[in-house]
GROMACS .gro file of C-alpha atoms in nm:
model
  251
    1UNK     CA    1  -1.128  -5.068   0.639
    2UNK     CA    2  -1.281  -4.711   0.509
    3UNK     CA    3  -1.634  -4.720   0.455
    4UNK     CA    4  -1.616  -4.707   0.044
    5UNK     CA    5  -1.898  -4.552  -0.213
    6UNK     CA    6  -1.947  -4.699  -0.532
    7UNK     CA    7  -2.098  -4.624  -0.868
    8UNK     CA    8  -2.169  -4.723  -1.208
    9UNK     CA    9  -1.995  -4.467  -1.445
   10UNK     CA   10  -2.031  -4.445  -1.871
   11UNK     CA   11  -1.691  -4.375  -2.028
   12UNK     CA   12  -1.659  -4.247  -2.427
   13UNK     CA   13  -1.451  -4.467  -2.640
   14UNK     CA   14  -1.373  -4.456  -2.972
   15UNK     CA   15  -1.600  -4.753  -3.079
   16UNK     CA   16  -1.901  -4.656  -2.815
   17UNK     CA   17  -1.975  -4.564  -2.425
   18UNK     CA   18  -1.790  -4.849  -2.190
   19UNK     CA   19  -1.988  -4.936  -1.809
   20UNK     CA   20  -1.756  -4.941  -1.589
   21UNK     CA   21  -1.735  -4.971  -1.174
   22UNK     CA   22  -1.598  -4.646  -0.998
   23UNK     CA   23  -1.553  -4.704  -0.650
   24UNK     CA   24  -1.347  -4.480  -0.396
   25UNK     CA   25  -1.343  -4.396  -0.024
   26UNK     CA   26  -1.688  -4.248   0.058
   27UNK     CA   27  -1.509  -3.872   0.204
   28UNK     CA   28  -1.455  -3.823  -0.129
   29UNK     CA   29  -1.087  -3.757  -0.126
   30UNK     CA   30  -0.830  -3.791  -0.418
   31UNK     CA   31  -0.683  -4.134  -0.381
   32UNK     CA   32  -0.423  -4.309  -0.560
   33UNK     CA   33  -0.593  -4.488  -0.910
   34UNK     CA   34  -0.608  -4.860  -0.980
   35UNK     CA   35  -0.756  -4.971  -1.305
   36UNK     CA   36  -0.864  -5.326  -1.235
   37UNK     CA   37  -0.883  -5.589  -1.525
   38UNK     CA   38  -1.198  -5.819  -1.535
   39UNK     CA   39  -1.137  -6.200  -1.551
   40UNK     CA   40  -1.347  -6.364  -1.888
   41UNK     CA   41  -1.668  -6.392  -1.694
   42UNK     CA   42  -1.712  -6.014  -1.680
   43UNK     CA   43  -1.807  -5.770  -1.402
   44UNK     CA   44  -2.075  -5.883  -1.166
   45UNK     CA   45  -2.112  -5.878  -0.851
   46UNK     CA   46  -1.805  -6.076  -0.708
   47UNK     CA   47  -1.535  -5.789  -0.901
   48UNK     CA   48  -1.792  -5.518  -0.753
   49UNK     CA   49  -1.715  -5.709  -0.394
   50UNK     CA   50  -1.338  -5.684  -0.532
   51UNK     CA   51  -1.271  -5.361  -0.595
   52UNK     CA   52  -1.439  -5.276  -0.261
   53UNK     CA   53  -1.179  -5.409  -0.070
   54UNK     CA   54  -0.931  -5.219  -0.204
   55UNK     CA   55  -1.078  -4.926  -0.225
   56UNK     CA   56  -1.148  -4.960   0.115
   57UNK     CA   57  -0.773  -5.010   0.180
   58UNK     CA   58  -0.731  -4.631   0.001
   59UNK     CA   59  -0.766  -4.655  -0.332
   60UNK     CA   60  -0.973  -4.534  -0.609
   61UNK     CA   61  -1.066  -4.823  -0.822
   62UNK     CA   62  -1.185  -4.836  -1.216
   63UNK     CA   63  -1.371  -5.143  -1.329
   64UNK     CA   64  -1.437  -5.121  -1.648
   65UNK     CA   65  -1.706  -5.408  -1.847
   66UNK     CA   66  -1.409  -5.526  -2.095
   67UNK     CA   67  -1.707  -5.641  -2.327
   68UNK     CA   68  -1.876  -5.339  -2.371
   69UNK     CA   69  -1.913  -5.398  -2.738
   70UNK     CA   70  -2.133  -5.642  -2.670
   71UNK     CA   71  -2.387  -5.449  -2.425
   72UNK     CA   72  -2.379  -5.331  -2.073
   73UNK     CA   73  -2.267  -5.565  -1.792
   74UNK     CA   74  -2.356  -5.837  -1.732
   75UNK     CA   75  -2.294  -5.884  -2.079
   76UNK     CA   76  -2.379  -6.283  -2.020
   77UNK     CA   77  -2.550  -6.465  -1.736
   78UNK     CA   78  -2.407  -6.668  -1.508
   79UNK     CA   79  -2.485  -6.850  -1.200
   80UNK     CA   80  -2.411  -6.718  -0.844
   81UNK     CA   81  -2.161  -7.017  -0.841
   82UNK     CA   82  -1.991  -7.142  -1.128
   83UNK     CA   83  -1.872  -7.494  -1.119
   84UNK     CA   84  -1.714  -7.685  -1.376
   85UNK     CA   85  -1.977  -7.855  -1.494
   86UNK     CA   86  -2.110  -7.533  -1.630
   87UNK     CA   87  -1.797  -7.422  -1.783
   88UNK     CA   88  -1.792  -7.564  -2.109
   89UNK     CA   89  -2.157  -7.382  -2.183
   90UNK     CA   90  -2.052  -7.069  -2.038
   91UNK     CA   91  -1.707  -7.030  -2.217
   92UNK     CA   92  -1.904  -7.124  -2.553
   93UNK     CA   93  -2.045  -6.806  -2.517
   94UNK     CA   94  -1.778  -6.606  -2.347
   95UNK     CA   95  -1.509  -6.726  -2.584
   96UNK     CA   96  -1.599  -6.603  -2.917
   97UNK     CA   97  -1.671  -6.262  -2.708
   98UNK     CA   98  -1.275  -6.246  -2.558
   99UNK     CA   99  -1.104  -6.359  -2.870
  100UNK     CA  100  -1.281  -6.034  -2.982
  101UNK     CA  101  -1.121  -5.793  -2.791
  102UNK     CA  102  -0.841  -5.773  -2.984
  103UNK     CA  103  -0.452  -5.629  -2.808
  104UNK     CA  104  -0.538  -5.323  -3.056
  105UNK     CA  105  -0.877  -5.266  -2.963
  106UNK     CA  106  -0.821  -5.314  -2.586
  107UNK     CA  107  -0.534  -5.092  -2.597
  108UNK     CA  108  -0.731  -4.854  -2.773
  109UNK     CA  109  -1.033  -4.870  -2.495
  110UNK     CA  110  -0.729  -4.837  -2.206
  111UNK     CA  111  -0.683  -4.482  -2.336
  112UNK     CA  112  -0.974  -4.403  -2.308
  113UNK     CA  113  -0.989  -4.589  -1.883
  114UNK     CA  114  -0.654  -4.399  -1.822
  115UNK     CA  115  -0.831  -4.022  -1.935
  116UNK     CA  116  -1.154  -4.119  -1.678
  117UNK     CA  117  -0.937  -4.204  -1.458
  118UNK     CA  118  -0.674  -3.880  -1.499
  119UNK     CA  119  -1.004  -3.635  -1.504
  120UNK     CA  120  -1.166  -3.779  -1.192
  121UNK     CA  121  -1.167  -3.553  -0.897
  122UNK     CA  122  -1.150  -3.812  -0.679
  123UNK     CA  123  -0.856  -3.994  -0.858
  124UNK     CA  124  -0.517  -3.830  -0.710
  125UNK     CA  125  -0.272  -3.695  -1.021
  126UNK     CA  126   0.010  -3.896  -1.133
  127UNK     CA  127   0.003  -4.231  -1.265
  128UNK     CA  128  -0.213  -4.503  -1.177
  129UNK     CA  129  -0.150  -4.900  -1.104
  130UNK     CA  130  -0.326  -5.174  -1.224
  131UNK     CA  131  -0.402  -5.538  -1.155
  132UNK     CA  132  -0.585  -5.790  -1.309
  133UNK     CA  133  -0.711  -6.104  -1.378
  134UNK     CA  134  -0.719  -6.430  -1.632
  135UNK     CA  135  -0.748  -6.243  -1.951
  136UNK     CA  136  -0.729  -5.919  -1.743
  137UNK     CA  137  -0.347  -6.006  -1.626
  138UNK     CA  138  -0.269  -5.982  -2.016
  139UNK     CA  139  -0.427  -5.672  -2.029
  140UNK     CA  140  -0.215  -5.512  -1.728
  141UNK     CA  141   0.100  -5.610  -1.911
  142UNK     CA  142   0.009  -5.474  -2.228
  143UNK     CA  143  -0.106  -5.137  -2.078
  144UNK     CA  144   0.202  -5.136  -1.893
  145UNK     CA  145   0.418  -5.154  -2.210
  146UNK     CA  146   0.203  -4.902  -2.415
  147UNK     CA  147   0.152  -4.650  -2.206
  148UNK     CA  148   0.454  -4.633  -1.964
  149UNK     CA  149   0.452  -4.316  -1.848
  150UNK     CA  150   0.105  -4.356  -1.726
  151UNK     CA  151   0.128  -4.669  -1.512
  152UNK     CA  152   0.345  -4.685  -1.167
  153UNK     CA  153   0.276  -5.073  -1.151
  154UNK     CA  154   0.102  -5.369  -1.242
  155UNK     CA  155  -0.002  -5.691  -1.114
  156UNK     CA  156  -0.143  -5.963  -1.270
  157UNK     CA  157  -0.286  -6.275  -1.149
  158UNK     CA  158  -0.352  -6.662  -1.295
  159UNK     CA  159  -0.296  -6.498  -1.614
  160UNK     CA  160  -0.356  -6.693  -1.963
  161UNK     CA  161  -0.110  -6.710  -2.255
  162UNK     CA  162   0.126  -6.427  -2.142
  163UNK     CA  163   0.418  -6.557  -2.337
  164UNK     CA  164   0.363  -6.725  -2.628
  165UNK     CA  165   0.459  -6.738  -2.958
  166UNK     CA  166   0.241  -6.502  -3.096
  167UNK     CA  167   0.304  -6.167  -3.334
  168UNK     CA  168   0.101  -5.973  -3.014
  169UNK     CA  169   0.191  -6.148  -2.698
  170UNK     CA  170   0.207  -5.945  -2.465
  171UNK     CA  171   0.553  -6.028  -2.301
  172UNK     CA  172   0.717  -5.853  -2.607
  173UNK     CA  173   0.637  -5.519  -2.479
  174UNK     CA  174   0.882  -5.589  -2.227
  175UNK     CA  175   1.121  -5.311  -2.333
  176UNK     CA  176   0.867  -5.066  -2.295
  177UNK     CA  177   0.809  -5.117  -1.888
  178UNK     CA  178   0.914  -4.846  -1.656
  179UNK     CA  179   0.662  -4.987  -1.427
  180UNK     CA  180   0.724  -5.277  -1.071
  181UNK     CA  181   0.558  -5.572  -1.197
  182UNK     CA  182   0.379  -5.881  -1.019
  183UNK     CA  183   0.254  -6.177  -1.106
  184UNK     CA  184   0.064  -6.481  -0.921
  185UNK     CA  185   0.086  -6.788  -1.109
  186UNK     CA  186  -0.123  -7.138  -1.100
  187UNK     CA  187   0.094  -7.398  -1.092
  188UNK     CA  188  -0.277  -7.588  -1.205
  189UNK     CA  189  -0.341  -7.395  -1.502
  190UNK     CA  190  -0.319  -7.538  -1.826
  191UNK     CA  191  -0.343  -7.135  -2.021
  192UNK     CA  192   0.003  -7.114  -1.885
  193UNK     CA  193   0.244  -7.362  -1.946
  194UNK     CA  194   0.572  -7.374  -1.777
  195UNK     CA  195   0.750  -7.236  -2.062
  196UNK     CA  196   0.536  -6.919  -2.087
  197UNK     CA  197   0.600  -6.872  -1.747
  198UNK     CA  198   0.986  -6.903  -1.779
  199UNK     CA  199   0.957  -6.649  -2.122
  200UNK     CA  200   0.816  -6.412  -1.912
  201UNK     CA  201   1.068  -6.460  -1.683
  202UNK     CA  202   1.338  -6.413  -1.864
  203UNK     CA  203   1.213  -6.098  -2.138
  204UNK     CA  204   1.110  -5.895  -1.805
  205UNK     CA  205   1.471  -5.955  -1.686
  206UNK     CA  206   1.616  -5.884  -2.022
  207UNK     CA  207   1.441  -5.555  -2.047
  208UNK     CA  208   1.559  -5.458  -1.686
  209UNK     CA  209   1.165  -5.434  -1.536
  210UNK     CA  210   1.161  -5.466  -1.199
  211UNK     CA  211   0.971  -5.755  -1.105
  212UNK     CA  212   0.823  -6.022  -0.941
  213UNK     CA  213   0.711  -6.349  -1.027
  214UNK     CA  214   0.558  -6.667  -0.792
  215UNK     CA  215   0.438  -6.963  -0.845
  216UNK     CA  216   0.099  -7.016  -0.627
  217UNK     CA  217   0.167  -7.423  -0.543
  218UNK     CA  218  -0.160  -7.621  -0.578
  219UNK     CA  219  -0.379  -7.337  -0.735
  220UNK     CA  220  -0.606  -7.346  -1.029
  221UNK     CA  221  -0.689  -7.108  -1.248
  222UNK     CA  222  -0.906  -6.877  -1.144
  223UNK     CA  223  -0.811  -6.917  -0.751
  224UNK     CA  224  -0.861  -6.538  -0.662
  225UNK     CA  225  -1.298  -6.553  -0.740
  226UNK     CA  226  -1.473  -6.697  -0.478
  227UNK     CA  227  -1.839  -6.710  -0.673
  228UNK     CA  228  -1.609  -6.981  -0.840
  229UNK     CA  229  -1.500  -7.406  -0.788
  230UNK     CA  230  -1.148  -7.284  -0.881
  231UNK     CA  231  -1.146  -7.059  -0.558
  232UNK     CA  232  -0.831  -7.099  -0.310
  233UNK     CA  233  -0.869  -6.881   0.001
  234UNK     CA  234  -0.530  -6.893   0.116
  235UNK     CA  235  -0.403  -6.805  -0.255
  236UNK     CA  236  -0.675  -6.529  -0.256
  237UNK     CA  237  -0.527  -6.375   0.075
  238UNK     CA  238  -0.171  -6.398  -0.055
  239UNK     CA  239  -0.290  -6.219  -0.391
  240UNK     CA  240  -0.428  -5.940  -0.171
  241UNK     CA  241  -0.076  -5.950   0.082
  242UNK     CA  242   0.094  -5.927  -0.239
  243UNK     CA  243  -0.156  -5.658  -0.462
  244UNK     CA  244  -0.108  -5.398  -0.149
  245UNK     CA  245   0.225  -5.407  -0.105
  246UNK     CA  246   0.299  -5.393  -0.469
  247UNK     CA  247   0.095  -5.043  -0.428
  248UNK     CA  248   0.212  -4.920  -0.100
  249UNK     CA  249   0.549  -4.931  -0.304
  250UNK     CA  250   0.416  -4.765  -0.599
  251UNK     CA  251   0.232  -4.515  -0.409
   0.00000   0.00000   0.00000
């Protein structure tokens, strides 16, 4: 792996200044973008740990605090381990937070993520992938449908309520896609239900977006974070297998 240098970077937004994660290969190079997602507990130190890996595989990688409306990360505290006896607490404060961030508002902040991330000098032109996680999986597909001609793929992993029957979810921007999609499932996570999972299937497919979806057998959600009890470490390492090659194809 390339030795990596990372940073904490303030990006303008239309509602305030967002902290956000920069990392890239320390020689300083332009390298292919990523703009990674955050999961509901926020950036901390296992996403920082994250987005080292890749962007010790050759990638310059954007982590942006999702909740930056509500201070600088970390916007809550959390234990070094979270277990689900502390869930309950933890979401009552998280929760109010997400439901928040509204598909306008985030799309409105991605703008802003994508110009960082088109200005950077050490951020190679073109147009960038993403990936992310729980809430950050809807994310990736919504950025993917609004701004199309900025993303070359997306990934998104034990994602929660991407098909439902909402005005805003974010499967209807299907039509919009011109980027390779993937997306790791839970087959043990009650935020999506078999049928979202089959609506996703089948408006990606209508729309003609090239795509891939699997179904991670025996994972919970959340089985990618390892400062978590949800953690899976043969799912995590077939999230990564499949995250790289989505971008060696991309890239």
């Amino acid at each position: 792996m390339t030795a990596v240098q990372g940073t904490t970077v303030d990006i303008p937004t239309e509602d305030g200044v967002a902290d956000a994660y920069l990392v890239h290969p320390a020689d300083g190079e332009p390298r292919p973008a990523v703009l990674w997602y955050m999961d509901a507990f926020g950036l901390r130190p296992q996403l920082r740990s994250m987005a080292d890996r890749l962007a010790g595989a050759g990638y310059t990688v954007l982590v942006p605090n999702l909740f930056y409306r509500h201070g600088r990360a970390p916007v809550f505290e959390l234990p070094e381990f979270i277990d689900p006896r502390a869930r309950p607490e933890i979401f009552e404060r998280i929760g109010p937070v997400a439901r928040e961030l509204t598909p306008d508002l985030a799309m409105r902040d991605a703008g802003a993520y994508l110009r960082v991330l088109a200005d950077s000098p050490v951020a190679a032109d073109g147009p960038v992938a993403l990936t992310g996680y729980c809430m950050g999986a809807r994310l990736a597909l919504l950025t993917a449908g609004t701004y199309p001609d900025r993303v070359a793929a997306a990934a998104g992993f034990h994602g929660a309520h991407l098909a439902n029957d909402a005005p805003d979810s974010p499967h209807l921007v299907a039509g919009n896609i011109t980027a390779e999609l993937y997306f790791g499932h839970a087959d043990q996570d009650p935020s999506l239900p078999v049928e979202e999972i089959v609506r996703l299937e089948e408006a990606l497919t209508a729309a003609g977006v090239r795509h891939t979806c699997e179904v991670y057998s025996g994972a919970h959600h959340g089985f990618t974070q390892a400062d978590t009890a949800a953690y899976d470490a043969a799912g995590d390492e077939r999230h990564w297998t499949a995250l790289l090659d989505l971008l060696k194809r991309a890239f």
